[in-house]
mmCIF file of C-alpha atoms and ligand atoms in Angstrom:
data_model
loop_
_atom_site.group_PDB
_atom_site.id
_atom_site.type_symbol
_atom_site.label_atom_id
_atom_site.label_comp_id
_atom_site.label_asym_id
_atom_site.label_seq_id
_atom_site.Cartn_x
_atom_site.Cartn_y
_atom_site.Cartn_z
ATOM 1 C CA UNK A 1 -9.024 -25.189 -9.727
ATOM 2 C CA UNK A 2 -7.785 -26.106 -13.431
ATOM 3 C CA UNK A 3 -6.132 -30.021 -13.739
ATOM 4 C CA UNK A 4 -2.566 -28.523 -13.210
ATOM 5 C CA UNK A 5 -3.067 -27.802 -9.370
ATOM 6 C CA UNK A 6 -0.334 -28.933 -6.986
ATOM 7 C CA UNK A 7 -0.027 -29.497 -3.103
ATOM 8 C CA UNK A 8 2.457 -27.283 -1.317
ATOM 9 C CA UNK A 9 3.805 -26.982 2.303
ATOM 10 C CA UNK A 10 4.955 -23.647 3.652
ATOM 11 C CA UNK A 11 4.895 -21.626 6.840
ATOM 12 C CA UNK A 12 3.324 -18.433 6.410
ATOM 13 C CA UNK A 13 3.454 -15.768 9.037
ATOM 14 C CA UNK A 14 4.572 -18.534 11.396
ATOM 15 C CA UNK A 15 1.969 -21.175 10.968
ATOM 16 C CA UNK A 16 2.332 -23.997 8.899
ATOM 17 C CA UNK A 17 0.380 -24.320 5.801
ATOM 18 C CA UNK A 18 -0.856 -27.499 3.134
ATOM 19 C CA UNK A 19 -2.462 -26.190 0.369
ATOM 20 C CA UNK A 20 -3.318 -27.356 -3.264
ATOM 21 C CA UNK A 21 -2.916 -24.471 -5.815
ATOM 22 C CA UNK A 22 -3.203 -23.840 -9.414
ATOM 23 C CA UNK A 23 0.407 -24.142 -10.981
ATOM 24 C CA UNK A 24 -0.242 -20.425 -12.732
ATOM 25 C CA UNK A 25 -1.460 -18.635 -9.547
ATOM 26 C CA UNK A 26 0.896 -16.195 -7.879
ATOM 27 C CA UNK A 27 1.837 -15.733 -4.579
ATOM 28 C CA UNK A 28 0.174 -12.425 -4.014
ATOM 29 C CA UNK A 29 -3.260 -14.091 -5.451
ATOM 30 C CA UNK A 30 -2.369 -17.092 -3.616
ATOM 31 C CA UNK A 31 -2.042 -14.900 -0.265
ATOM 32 C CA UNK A 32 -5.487 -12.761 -0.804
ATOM 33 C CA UNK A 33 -7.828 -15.222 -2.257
ATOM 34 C CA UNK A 34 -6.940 -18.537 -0.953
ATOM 35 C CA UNK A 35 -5.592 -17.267 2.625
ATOM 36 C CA UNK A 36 -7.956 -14.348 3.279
ATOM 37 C CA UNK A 37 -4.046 -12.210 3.331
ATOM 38 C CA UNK A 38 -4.953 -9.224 1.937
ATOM 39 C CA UNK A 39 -2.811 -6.636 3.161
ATOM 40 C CA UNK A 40 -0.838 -7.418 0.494
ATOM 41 C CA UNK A 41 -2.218 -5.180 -3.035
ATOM 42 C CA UNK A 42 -2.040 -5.937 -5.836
ATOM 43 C CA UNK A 43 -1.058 -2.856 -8.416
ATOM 44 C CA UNK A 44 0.311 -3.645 -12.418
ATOM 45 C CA UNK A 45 0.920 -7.242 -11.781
ATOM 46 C CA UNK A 46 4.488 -7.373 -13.452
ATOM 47 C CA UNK A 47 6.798 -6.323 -11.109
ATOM 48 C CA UNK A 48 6.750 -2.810 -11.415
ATOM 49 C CA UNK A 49 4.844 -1.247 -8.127
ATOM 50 C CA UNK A 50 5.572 -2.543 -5.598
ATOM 51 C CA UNK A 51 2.460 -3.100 -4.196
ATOM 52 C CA UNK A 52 2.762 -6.899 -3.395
ATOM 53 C CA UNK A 53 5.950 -6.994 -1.657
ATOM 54 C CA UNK A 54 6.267 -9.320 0.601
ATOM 55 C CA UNK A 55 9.182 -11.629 2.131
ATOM 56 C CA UNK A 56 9.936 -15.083 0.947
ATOM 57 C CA UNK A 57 13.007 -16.656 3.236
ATOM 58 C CA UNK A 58 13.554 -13.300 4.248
ATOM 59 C CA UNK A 59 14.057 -11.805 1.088
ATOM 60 C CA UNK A 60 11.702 -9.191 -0.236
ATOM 61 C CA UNK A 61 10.343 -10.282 -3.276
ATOM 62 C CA UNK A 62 7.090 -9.213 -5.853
ATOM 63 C CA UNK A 63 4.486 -11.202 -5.069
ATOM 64 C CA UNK A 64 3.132 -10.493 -8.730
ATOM 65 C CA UNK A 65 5.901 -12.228 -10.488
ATOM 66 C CA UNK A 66 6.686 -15.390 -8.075
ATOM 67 C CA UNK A 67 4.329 -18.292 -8.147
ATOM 68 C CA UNK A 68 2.390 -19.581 -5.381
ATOM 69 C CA UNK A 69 4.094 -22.909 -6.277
ATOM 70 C CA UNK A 70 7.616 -21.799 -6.379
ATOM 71 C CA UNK A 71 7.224 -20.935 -2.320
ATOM 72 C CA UNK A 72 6.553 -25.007 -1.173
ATOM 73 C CA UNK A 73 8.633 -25.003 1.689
ATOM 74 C CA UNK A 74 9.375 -21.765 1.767
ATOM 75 C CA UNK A 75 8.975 -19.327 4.649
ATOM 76 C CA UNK A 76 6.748 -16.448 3.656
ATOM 77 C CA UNK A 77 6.205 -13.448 5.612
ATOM 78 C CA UNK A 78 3.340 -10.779 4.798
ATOM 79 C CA UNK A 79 2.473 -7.902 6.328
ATOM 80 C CA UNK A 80 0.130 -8.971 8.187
ATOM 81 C CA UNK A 81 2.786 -11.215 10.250
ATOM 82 C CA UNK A 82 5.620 -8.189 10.304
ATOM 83 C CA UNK A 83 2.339 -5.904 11.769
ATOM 84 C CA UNK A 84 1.146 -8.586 14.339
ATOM 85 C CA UNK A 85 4.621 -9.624 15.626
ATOM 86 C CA UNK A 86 5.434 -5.568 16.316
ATOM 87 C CA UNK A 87 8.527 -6.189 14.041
ATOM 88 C CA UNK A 88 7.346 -2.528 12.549
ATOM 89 C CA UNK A 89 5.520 -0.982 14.961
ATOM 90 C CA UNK A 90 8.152 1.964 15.029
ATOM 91 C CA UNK A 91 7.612 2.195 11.610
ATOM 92 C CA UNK A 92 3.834 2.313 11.481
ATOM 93 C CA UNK A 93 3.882 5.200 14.054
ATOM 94 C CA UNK A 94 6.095 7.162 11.947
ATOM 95 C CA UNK A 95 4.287 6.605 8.967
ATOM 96 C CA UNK A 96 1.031 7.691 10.686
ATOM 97 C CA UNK A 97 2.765 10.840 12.285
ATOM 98 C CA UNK A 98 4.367 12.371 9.543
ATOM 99 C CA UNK A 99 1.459 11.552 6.813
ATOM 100 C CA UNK A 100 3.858 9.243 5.146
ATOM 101 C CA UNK A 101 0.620 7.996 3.845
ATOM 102 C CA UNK A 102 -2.896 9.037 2.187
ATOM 103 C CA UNK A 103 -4.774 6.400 0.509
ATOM 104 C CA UNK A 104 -2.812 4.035 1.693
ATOM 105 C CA UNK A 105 -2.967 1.318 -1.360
ATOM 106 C CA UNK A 106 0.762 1.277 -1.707
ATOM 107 C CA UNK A 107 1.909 1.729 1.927
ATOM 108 C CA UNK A 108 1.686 -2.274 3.202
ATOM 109 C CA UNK A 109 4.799 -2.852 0.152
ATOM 110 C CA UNK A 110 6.086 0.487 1.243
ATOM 111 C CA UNK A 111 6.418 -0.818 4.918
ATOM 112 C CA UNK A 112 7.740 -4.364 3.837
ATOM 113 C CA UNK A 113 10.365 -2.631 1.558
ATOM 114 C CA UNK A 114 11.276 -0.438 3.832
ATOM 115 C CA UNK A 115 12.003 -2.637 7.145
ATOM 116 C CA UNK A 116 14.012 -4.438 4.671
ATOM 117 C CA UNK A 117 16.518 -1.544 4.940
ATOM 118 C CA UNK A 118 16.433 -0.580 8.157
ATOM 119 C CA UNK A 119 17.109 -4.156 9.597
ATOM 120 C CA UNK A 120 20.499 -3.614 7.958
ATOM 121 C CA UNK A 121 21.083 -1.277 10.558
ATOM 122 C CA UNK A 122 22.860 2.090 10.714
ATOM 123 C CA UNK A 123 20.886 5.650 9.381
ATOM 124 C CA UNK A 124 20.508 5.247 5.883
ATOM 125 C CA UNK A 125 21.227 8.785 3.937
ATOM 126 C CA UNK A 126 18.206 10.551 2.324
ATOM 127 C CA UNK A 127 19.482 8.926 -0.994
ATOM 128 C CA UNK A 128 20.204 5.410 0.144
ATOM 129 C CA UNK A 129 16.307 5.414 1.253
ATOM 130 C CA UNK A 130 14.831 7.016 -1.945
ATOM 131 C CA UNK A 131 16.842 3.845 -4.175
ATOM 132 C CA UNK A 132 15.943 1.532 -1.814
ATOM 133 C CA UNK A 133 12.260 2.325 -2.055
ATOM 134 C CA UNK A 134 12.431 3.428 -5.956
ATOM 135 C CA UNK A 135 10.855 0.023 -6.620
ATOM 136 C CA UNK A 136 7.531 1.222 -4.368
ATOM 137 C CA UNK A 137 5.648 3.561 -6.537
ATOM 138 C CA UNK A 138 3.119 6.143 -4.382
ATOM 139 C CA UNK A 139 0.716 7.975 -6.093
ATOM 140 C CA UNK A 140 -0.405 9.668 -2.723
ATOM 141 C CA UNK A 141 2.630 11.388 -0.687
ATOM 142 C CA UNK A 142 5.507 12.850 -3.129
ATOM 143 C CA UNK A 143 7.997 10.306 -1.192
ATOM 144 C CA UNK A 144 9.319 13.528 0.767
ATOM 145 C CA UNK A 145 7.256 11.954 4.219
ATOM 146 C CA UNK A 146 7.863 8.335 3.373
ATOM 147 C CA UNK A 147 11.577 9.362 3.329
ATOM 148 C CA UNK A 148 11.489 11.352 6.476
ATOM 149 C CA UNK A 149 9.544 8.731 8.700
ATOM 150 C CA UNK A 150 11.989 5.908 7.623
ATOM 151 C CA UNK A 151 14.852 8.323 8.309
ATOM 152 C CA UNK A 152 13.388 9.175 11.481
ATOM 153 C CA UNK A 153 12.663 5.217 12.901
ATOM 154 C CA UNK A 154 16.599 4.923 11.315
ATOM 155 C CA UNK A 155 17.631 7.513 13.904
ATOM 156 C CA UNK A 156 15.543 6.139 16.445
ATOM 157 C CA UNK A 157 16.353 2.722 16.137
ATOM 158 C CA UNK A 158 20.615 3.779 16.207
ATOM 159 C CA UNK A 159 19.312 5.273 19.542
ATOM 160 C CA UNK A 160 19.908 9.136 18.000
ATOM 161 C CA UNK A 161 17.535 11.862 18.061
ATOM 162 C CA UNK A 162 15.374 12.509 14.853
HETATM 163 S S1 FES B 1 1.518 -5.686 -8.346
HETATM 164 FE FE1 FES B 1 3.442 -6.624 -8.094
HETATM 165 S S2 FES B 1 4.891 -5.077 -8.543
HETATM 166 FE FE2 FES B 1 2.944 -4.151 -8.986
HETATM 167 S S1 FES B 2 -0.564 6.515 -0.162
HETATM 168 FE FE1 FES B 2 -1.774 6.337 -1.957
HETATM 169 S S2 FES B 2 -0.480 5.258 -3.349
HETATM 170 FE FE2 FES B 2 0.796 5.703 -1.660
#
């Protein structure tokens, strides 16, 4: 811990949180090697993956380019909470049915990112998923099955067939 370490509050995945932490640490390294939270990856580290997405007062956000610091009382939500609460449990099925995944190192932002658009509500066109997610880079899938499962836990969730 260098000399410019500060304390911050914050509520992460619903529990409350003191912490002191280097001024120049970022959330994402805050998350994996201070909290043991390491669903979150960690891909280029400036903003351009996706990787580390995670939600910050509900708000997706890189966790690459935000400091640890910048979150003191913030509310932070990783996937770990969004799995464990069942908020995307739908979506996790659907992922795992239609092989919306293969290595997997880029499907925890994927998921994040993605639940982010379908809490909006409504079935998202084909399109409207593919921009919403063009800040998620796979190196796995193509994007054709990530795009069909969200479309299909869309449909599901507006109580239509897929
Ligand atoms: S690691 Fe944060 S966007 Fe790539
Ligand atoms: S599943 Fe491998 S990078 Fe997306």
């Amino acid at each position: 811990m260098s000399e410019h370490a500060l304390d911050i509050t914050l509520t992460i995945n619903g529990e409350r949180i003191a912490e002191r932490v280097d001024a120049r640490k970022t959330l994402v390294d805050f998350l994996r090697d201070d909290l043991s939270l390491t669903g979150n990856h960690v891909g280029c580290e400036h903003g351009v993956c996706g990787a580390c997405t995670v939600r910050v007062n509900g708000a997706i956000v890189r966790g690459c380019l935000m400091l640890a610091v910048q979150c003191d009382g913030a509310t932070v939500e990783t996937i770990e909470g969004l799995s464990d609460a069942g908020e995307i449990a739908d979506l996790q099925a659907a992922f795992e049915q239609r092989n919306a995944l293969q290595c997997g190192y880029c499907t925890p932002g994927m998921l994040v990112a993605a639940q982010d658009l379908l809490k909006r509500g409504g079935v998202p066109s084909r399109e409207d998923i593919r921009a919403h997610l063009s800040g998620n880079y796979c190196r796995c899938t193509g994007y054709h099955a990530i795009v069909d499962a969200v479309q299909a836990v869309a449909q599901q969730r507006a109580g239509k067939k897929p």
